[in-house]
Coordinates of C-alpha atoms in Angstrom, one line a residue:
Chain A
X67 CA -3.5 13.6 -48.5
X68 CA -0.8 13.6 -51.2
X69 CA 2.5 12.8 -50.8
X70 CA 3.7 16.7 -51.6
X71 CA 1.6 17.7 -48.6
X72 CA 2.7 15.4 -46.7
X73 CA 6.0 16.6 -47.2
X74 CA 5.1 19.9 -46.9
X75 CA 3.4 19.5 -43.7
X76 CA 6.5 17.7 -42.0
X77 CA 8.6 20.1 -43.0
X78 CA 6.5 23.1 -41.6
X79 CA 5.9 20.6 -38.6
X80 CA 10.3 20.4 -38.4
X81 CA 10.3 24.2 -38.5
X82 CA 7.9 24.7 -35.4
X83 CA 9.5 22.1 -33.9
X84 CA 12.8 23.3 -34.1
X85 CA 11.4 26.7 -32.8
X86 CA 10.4 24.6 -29.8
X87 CA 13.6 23.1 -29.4
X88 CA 15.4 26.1 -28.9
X89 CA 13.6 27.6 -26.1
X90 CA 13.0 23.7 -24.7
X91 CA 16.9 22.6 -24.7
X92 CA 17.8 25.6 -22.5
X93 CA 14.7 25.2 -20.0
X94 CA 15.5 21.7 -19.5
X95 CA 18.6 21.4 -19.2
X96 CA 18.4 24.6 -16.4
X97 CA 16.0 22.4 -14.3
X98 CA 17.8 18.8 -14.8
X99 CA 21.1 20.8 -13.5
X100 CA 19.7 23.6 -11.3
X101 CA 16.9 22.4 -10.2
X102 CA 15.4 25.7 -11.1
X103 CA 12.0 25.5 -12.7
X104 CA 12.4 29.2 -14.9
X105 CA 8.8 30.3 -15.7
X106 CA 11.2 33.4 -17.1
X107 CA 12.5 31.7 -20.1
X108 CA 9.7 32.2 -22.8
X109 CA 10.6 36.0 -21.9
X110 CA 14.4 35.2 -23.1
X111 CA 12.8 34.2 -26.5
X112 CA 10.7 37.6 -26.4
X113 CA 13.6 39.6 -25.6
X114 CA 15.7 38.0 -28.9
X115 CA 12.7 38.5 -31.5
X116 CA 12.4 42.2 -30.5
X117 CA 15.7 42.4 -30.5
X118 CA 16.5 40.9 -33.6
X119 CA 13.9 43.3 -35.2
X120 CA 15.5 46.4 -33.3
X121 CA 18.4 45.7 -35.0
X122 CA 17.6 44.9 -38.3
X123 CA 15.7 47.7 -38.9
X124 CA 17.4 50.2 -37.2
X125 CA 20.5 49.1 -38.8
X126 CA 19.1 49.8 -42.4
X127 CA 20.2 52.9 -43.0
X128 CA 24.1 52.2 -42.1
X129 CA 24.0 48.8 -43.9
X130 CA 22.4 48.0 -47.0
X131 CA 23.0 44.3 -47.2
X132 CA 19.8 42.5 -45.6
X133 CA 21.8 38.9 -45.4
X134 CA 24.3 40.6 -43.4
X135 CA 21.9 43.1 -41.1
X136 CA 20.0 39.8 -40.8
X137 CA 23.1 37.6 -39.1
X138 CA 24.1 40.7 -37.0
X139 CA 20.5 40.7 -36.0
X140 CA 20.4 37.3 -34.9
X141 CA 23.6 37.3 -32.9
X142 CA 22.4 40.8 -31.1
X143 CA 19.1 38.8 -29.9
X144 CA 20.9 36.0 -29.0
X145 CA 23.5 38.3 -26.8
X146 CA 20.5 40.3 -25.4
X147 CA 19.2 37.2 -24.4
X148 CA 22.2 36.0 -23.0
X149 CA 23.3 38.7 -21.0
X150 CA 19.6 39.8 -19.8
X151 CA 20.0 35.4 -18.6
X152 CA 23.0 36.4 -16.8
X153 CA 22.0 39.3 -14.6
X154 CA 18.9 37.2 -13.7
X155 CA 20.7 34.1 -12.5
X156 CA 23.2 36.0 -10.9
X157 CA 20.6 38.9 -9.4
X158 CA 17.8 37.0 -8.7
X159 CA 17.9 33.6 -9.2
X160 CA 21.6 33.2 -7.2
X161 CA 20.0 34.4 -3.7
X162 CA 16.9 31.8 -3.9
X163 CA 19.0 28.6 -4.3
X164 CA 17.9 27.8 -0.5
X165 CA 14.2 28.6 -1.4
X166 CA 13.2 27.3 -4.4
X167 CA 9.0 28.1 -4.0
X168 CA 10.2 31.2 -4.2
X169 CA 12.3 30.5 -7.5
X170 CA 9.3 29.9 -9.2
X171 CA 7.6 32.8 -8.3
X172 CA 10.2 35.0 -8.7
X173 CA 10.8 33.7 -12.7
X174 CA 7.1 33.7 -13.2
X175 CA 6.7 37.6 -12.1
X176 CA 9.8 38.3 -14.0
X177 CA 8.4 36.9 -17.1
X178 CA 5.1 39.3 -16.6
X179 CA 7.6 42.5 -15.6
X180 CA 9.8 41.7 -18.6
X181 CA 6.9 41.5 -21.1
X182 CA 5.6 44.8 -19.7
X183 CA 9.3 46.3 -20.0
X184 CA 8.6 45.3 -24.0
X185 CA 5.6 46.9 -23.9
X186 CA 6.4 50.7 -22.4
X187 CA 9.5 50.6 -24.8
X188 CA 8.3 49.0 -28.2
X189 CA 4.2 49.5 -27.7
X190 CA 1.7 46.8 -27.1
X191 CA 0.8 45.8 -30.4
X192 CA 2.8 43.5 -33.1
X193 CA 5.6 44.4 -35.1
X194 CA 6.5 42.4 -38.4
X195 CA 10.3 41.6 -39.3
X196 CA 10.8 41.6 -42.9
X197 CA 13.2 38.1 -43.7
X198 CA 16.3 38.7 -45.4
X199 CA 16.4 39.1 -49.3
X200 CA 18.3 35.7 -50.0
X201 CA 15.9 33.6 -47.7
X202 CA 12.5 35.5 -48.8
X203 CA 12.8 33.2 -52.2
X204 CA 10.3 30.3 -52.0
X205 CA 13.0 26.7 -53.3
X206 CA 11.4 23.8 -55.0
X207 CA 10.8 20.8 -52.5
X208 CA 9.4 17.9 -54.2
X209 CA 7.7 20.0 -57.1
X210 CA 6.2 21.8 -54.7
X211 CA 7.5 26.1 -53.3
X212 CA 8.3 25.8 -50.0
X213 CA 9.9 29.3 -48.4
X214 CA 13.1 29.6 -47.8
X215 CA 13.6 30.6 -44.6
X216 CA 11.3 27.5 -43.1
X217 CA 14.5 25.5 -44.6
X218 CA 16.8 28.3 -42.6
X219 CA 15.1 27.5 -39.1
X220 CA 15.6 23.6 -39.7
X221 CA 19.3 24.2 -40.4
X222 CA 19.6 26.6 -37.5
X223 CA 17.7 23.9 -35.2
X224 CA 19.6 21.1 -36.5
X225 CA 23.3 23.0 -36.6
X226 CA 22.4 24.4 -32.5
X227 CA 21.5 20.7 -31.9
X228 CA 25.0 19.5 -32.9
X229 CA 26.7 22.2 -31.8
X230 CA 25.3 21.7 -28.3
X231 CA 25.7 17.8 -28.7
X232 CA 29.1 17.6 -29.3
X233 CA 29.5 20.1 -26.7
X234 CA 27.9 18.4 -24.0
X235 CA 29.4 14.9 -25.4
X236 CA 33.1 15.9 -25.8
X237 CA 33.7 18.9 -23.7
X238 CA 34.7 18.7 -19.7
X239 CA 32.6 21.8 -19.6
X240 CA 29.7 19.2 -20.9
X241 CA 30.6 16.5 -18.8
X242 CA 30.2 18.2 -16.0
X243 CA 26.7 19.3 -16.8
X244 CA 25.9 15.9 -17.5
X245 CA 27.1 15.0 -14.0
X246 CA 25.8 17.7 -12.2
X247 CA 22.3 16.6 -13.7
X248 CA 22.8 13.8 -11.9
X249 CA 24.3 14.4 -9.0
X250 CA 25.4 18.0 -8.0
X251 CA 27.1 17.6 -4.4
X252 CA 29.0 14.8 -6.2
X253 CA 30.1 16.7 -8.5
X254 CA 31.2 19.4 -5.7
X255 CA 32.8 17.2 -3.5
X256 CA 35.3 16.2 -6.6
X257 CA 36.3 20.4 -5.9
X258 CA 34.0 21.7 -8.9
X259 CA 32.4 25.3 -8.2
X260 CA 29.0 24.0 -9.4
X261 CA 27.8 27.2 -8.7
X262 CA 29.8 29.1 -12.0
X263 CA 28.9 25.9 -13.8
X264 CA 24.7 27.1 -13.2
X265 CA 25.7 30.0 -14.1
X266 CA 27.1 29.4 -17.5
X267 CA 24.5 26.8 -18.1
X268 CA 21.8 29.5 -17.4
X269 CA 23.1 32.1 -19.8
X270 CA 23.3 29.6 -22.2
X271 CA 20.0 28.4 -22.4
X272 CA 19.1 31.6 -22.3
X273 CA 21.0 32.8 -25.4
X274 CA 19.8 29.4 -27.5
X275 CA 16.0 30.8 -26.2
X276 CA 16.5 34.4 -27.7
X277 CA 18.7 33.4 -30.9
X278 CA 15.4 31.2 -31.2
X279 CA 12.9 34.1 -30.6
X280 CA 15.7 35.6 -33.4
X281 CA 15.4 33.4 -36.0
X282 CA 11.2 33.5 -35.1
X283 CA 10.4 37.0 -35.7
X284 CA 10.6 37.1 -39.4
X285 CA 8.9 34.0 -39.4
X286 CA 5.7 34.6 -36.4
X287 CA 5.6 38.1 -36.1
X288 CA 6.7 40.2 -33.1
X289 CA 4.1 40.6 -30.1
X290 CA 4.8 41.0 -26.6
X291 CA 3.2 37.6 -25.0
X292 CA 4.9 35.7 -28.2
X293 CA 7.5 34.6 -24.9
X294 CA 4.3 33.2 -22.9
X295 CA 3.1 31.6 -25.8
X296 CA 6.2 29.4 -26.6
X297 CA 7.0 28.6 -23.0
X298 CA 3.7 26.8 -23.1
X299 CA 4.6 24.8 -25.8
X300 CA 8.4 24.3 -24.8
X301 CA 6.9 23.0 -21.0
X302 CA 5.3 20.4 -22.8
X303 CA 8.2 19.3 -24.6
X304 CA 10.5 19.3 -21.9
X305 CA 7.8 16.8 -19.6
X306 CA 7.3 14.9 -22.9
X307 CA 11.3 14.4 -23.6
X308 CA 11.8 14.2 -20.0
X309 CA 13.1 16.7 -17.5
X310 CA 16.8 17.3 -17.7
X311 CA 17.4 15.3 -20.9
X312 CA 18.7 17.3 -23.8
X313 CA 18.3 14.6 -26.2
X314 CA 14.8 14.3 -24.6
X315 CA 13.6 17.8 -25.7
X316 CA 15.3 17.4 -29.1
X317 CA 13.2 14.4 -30.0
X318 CA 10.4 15.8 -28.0
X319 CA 10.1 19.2 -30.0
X320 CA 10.3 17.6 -33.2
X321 CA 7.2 15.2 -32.2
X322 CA 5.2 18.2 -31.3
X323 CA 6.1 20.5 -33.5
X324 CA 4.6 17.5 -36.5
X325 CA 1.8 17.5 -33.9
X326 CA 0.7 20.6 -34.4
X327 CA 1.6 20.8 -38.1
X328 CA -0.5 18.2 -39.0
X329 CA -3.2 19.0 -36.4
X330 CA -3.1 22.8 -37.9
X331 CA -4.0 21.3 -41.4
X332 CA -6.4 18.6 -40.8
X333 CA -8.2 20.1 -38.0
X334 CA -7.8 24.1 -36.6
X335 CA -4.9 25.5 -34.5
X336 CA -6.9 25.5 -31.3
X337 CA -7.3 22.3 -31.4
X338 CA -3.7 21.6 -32.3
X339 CA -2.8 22.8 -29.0
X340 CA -5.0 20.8 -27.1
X341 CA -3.5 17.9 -28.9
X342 CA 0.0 18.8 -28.0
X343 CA -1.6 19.0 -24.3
X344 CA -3.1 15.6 -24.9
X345 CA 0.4 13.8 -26.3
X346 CA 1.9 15.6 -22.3
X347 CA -0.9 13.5 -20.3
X348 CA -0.5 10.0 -22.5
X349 CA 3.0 10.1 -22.1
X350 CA 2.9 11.0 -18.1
X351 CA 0.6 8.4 -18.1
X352 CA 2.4 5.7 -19.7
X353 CA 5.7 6.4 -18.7
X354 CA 5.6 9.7 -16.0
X355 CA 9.7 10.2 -16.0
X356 CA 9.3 11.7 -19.7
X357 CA 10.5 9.5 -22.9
X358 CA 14.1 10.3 -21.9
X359 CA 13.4 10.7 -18.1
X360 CA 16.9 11.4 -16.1
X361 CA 17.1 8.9 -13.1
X362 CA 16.9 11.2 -10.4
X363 CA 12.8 11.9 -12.0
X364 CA 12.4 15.6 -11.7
X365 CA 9.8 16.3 -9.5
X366 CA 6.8 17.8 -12.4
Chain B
X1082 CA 52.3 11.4 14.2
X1083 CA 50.7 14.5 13.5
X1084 CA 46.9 14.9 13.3
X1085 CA 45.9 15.7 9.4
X1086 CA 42.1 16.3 10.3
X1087 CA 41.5 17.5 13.7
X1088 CA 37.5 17.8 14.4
X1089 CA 36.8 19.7 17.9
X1090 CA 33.4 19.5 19.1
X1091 CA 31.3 20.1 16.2
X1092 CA 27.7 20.6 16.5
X1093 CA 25.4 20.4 13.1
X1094 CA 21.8 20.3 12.8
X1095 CA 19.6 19.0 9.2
X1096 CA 16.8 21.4 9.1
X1097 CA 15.5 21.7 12.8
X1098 CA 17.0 18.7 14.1
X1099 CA 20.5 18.5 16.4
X1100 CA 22.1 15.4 14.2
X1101 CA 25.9 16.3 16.2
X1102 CA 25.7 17.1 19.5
X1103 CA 29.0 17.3 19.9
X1104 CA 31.5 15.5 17.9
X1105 CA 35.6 15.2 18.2
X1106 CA 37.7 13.4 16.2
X1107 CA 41.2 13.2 14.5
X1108 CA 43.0 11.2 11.7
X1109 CA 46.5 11.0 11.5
X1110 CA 48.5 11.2 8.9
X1111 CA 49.0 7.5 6.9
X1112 CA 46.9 5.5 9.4
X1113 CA 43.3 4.3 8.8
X1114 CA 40.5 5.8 11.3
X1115 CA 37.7 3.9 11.7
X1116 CA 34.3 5.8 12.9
X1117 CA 31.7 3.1 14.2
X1118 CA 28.3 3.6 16.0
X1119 CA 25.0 2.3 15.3
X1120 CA 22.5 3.2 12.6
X1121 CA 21.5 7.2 13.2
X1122 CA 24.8 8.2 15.2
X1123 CA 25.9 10.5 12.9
X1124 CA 28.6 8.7 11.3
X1125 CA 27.9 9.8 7.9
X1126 CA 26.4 13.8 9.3
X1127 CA 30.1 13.9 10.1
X1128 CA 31.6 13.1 7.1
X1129 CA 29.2 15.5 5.2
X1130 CA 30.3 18.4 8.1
X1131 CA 33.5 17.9 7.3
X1132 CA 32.7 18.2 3.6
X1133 CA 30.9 21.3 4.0
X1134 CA 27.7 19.7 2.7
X1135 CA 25.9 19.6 6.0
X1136 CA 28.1 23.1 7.9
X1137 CA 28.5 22.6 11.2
X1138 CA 26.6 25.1 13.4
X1139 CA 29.6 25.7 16.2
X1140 CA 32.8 23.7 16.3
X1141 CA 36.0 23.7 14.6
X1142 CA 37.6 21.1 11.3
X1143 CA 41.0 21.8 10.9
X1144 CA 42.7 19.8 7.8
X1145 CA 46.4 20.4 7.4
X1146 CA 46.4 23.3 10.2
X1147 CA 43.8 25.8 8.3
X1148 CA 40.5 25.8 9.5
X1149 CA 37.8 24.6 7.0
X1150 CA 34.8 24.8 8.9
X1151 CA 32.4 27.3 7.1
X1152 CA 34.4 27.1 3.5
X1153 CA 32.2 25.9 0.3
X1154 CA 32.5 22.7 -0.3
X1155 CA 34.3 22.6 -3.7
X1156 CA 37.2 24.4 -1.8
X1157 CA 37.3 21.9 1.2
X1158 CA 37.3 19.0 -2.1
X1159 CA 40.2 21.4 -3.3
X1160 CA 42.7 21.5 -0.8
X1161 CA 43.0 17.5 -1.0
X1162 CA 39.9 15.2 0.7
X1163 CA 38.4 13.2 -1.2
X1164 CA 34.8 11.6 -0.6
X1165 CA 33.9 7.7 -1.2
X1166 CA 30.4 8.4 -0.1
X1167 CA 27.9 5.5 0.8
X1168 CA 26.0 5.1 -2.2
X1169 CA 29.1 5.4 -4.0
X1170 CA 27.9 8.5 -6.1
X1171 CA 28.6 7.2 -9.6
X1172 CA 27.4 9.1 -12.2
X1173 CA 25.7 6.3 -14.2
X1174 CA 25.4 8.1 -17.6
X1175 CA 29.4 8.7 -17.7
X1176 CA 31.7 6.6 -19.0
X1177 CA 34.0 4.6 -16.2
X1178 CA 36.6 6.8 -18.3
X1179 CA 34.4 9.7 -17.4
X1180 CA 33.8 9.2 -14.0
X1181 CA 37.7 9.2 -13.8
X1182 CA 38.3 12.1 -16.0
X1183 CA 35.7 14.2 -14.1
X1184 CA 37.9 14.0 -10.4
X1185 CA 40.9 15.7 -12.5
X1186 CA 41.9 18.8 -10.5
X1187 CA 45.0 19.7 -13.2
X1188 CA 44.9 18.7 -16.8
X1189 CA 47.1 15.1 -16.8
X1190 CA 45.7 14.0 -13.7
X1191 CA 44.5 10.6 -14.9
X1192 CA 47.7 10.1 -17.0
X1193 CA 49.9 11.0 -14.2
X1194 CA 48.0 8.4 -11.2
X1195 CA 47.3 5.5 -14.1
X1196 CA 49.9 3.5 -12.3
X1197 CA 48.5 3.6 -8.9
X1198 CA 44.6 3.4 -10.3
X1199 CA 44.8 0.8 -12.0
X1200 CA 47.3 -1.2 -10.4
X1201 CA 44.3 -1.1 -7.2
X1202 CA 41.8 -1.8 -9.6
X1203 CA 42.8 -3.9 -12.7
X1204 CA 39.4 -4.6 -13.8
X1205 CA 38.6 -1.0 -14.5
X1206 CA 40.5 -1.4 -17.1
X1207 CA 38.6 -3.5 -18.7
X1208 CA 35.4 -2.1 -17.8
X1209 CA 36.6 1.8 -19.6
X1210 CA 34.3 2.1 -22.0
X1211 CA 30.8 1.1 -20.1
X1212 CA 28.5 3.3 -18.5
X1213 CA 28.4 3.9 -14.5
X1214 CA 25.5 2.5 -14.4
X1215 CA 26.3 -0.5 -15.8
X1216 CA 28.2 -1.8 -13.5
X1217 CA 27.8 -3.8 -10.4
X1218 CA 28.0 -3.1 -7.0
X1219 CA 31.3 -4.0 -6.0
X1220 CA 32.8 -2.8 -8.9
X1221 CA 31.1 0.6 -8.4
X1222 CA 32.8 0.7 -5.6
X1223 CA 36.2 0.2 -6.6
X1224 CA 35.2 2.8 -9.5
X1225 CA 34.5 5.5 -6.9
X1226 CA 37.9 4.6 -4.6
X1227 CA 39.5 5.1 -7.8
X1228 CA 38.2 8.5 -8.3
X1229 CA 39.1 9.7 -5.4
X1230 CA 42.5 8.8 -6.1
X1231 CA 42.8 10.4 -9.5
X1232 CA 44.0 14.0 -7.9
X1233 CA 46.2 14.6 -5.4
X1234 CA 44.3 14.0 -2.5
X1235 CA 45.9 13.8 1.0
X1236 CA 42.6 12.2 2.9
X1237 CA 40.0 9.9 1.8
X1238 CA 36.3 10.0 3.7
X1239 CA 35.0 6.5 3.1
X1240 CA 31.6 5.7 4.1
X1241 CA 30.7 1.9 4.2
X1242 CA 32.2 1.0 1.6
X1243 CA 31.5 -3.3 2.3
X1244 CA 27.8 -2.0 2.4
X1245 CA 25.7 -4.7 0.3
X1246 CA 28.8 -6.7 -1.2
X1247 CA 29.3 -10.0 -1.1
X1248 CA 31.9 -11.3 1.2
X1249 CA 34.3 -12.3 -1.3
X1250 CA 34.0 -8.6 -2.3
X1251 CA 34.1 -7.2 1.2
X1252 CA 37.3 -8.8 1.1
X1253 CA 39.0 -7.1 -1.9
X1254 CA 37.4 -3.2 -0.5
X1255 CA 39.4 -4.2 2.4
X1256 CA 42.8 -5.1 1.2
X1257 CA 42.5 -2.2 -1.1
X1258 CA 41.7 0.7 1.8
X1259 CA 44.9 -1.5 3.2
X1260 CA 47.1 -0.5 0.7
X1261 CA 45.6 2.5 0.3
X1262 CA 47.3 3.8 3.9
X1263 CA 51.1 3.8 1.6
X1264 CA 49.5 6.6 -0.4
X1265 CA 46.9 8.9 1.9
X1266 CA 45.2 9.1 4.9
X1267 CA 41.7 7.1 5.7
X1268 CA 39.1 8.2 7.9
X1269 CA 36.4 5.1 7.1
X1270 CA 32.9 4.7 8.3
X1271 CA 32.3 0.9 8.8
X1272 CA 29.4 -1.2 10.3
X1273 CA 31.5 -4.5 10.2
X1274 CA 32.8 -4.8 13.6
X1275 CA 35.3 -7.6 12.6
X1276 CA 36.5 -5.7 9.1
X1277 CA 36.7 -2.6 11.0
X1278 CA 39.1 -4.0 13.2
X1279 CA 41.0 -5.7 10.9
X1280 CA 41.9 -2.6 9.2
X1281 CA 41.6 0.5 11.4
X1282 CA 44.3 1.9 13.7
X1283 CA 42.3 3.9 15.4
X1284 CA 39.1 4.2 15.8
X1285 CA 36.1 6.8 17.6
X1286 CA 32.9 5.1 18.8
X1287 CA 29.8 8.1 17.9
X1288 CA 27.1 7.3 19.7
X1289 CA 23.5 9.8 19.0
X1290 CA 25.8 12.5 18.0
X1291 CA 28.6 12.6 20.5
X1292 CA 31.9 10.9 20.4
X1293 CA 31.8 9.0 23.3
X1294 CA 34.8 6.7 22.9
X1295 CA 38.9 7.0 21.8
X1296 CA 41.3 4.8 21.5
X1297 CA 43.6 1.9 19.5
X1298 CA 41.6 -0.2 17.5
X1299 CA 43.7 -2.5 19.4
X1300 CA 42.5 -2.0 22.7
X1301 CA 38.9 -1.9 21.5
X1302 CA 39.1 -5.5 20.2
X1303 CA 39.6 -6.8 23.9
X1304 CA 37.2 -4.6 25.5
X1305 CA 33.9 -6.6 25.3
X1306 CA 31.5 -4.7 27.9
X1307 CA 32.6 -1.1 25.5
X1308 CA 31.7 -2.9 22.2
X1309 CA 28.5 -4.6 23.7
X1310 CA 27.3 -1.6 25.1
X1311 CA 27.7 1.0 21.8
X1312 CA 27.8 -1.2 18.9
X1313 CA 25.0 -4.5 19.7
X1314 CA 26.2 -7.7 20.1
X1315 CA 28.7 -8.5 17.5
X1316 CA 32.1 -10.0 19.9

């Protein structure tokens, strides 16, 4: 393997991985906080790609600029992510807080409902999202074309991942999560509605999940069980990194998104996956709290 | 003296099990109140009813006249109790800054009660920039005191707070929940017979679930047969 390939095949590894980080951040941070294990998220990614496609095309005629149809595309998947996040925590996740077996089931036959929604309203088969004409160019990396818009997903990662750092660092907002991640009744007993707090946090991660699926669709294609498809690999990031540790799924994504890059060249994508599943059991085996395990050791 | 936190008979069961079986107590304003009762009486159940984190099935909490039996526990936290609880509750990946900054009910909060906070506990001070969960035991302790000082609470829920310090340490707790009575109200779980009475003004024996004893701390020093009979040998 040359060096160029190399190259390329980290960088294509950082793209997926970014991908993974968007949905994974959300999903862990939901559980370390909420306790809420949200077999429902993968959908929040669905819901932003189709979305995000929706709007770009359907926006054509009205607006000839692709760059600029392509950002309002991104930030309408991200909002119908969001608020679709919203109405779920607040309708249907809000009422099970005493029962949380029934959490799980509850997100997991939402997730099979919402991909059917997609289905009656934008057809069962794929859709392709053409990219935007300034990040369809191929840029020179090392001597070597390497598109565009692979480069656009690592900055989008990285710029969500420092957003959301500083956020969670600096703000009392973030604190709090941090906290409550913790310990929640603490944090309640100091007189903080932890309950709005969940809230918030849910909608959130939702939103970072769809602008994900967003920022995807030009990039994967558009299919109604892409959302299953990336939960998968975003539950093995968030037991790698650790349940409840954002820094956790950060590093986490990154390792198996060059997981399956490098698997994907040297060997086939199906066994890339199982790879990826393999990476999960060494590290539950050699250290079962995750690689940034919170203390309280989420239950999975 | 007026009673700040009047509980009447409360009754509170975790899961299927009757934990209060009937439970009546009252703190009054700037004295310390001293729960004691063996392991499993339902010292710290009571604390957490009053709290709102384990509601009480029947029964009524009044703090400053309202009634907050049923209310979520943020609000209870709200209208001015703070909670020291027995494992201290220190959120290890926050800053001892944090863990302050965190208990601020208005904006200033920390600014406005440095005085007090750290003229109790100097050695937080020091100890600003380190993780919770770096610290030790005792000062842990002091660290979640302080919290509960940083707003404007009127009444402090302390539950074994001498648990696992040394005695030296024991000590210090002590002489700080002493000074604390200048600036709120106590109401203090403690095992420690001797510290207890050191302390306490009054103080309510709980014995599986049910008040069973009143009275002066005072008068519970010189009554042997009462203290041999709910609290083991310790006179």
């Amino acid at each position: 393997m040359t060096l160029e390939t190399l190259v390329n095949i980290g960088l294509q590894g950082l793209t997926m991985g970014m991908l993974f980080f968007l949905i994974a951040s959300g999903l862990s941070l939901i559980f370390g906080l909420m306790d809420v294990l949200n077999f429902a998220h993968g959908s929040f990614f669905m819901i932003g790609a189709y979305v995000a496609w929706a709007t770009f095309d359907g926006t054509a005629a009205i607006i000839p600029f692709s760059d600029l149809r392509f950002a309002i595309a991104l930030v309408a998947g991200a909002l119908a992510g969001g608020g679709v996040g919203a109405l779920t925590e607040w309708g249907l996740i809000r009422p099970l807080y005493k029962r949380p077996i029934f959490q799980i089931l509850m997100t997991l036959g939402l997730a099979y409902v919402l991909t059917e929604v997609v289905k009656v309203v934008w057809g069962a088969s794929g859709h392709s999202m053409a990219r935007p004409e300034s990040l369809s160019r191929a840029v020179d990396f090392l001597g070597r074309p390497f598109p565009a818009y692979r480069l656009f997903i690592i900055a989008l990662g990285l710029a969500i991942l420092l957003v959301v750092s500083v956020l969670l660092q600096r703000s009392r907002l973030g604190m709090i999560i941090r906290a409550g991640v913790e310990n929640g009744e603490m944090v309640q007993t100091l007189g903080i509605n932890v309950r709005r707090v969940f809230t918030l946090v849910f909608t959130l991660g939702a939103a970072l999940a769809a602008l994900g699926g967003a920022a995807a669709a030009p990039f994967v294609g558009i299919y109604p069980e892409i959302g299953l498809e990336y939960q998968l690999s975003a539950f093995v990031v968030v037991v790698i990194g650790g349940m409840g540790s954002f820094a956790g799924s950060a590093v986490a994504s990154i390792l198996v998104g060059l997981a399956r890059a490098f698997a994907d060249y040297q060997l086939s994508p199906l066994v890339a996956q199982a790879i990826i599943v393999a990476v999960m059991a060494v590290v539950l085996l050699l250290k079962p709290e995750g690689i940034f395990g919170a203390k309280k050791g989420g239950g999975l | 003296m007026s009673a700040l936190l009047e509980v009447q008979d409360i009754h509170t069961y975790i899961g299927q099990f009757h934990i209060l079986e009937g439970v009546s107590l009252a703190a009054n304003e700037g004295e310390v109140t001293v729960m004691l009762g063996r392991n499993g009486a339902g010292k710290t159940t009571t604390l957490r009813s009053i709290l709102g984190l384990t509601p009480p099935r029947s029964g009524s909490i009044r703090f400053a006249g309202k009634e907050i039996g049923g209310l979520p526990t943020y609000s209870v936290a709200q209208l001015g109790i703070g909670y020291v609880p027995e494992d201290r509750g220190i959120f290890t990946d926050l800053t001892v800054e944090e863990n302050l900054k965190i208990a601020e009910r208005a904006k200033g909060d920390l600014d406005r009660k440095a005085d007090l906070v750290f003229g109790l506990f100097p050695d937080l001070k020091r100890l600003y920039r380190l993780k919770g969960g770096q610290l030790s035991g005792g000062q842990q302790q002091m660290l979640a005191m302080a919290r509960a000082l940083v707003p404007d609470n009127r009444l402090l829920l302390i539950d074994e707070p001498t648990k696992g310090l040394a005695p030296v340490i024991v000590e210090k707790v002590m002489e700080t929940i002493h000074q604390l009575k200048e600036t709120v109200t106590v109401l203090l779980v403690e095992q420690n017979f001797f510290v207890a009475s050191d302390i306490g003004d009054r103080c309510y024996i709980l014995d599986v679930g049910r008040t069973v004893h009143t009275g002066a701390m005072a008068d519970l020093e010189r009554d042997e047969a009462l203290v041999q009979r709910y609290l083991g040998a310790v006179a």
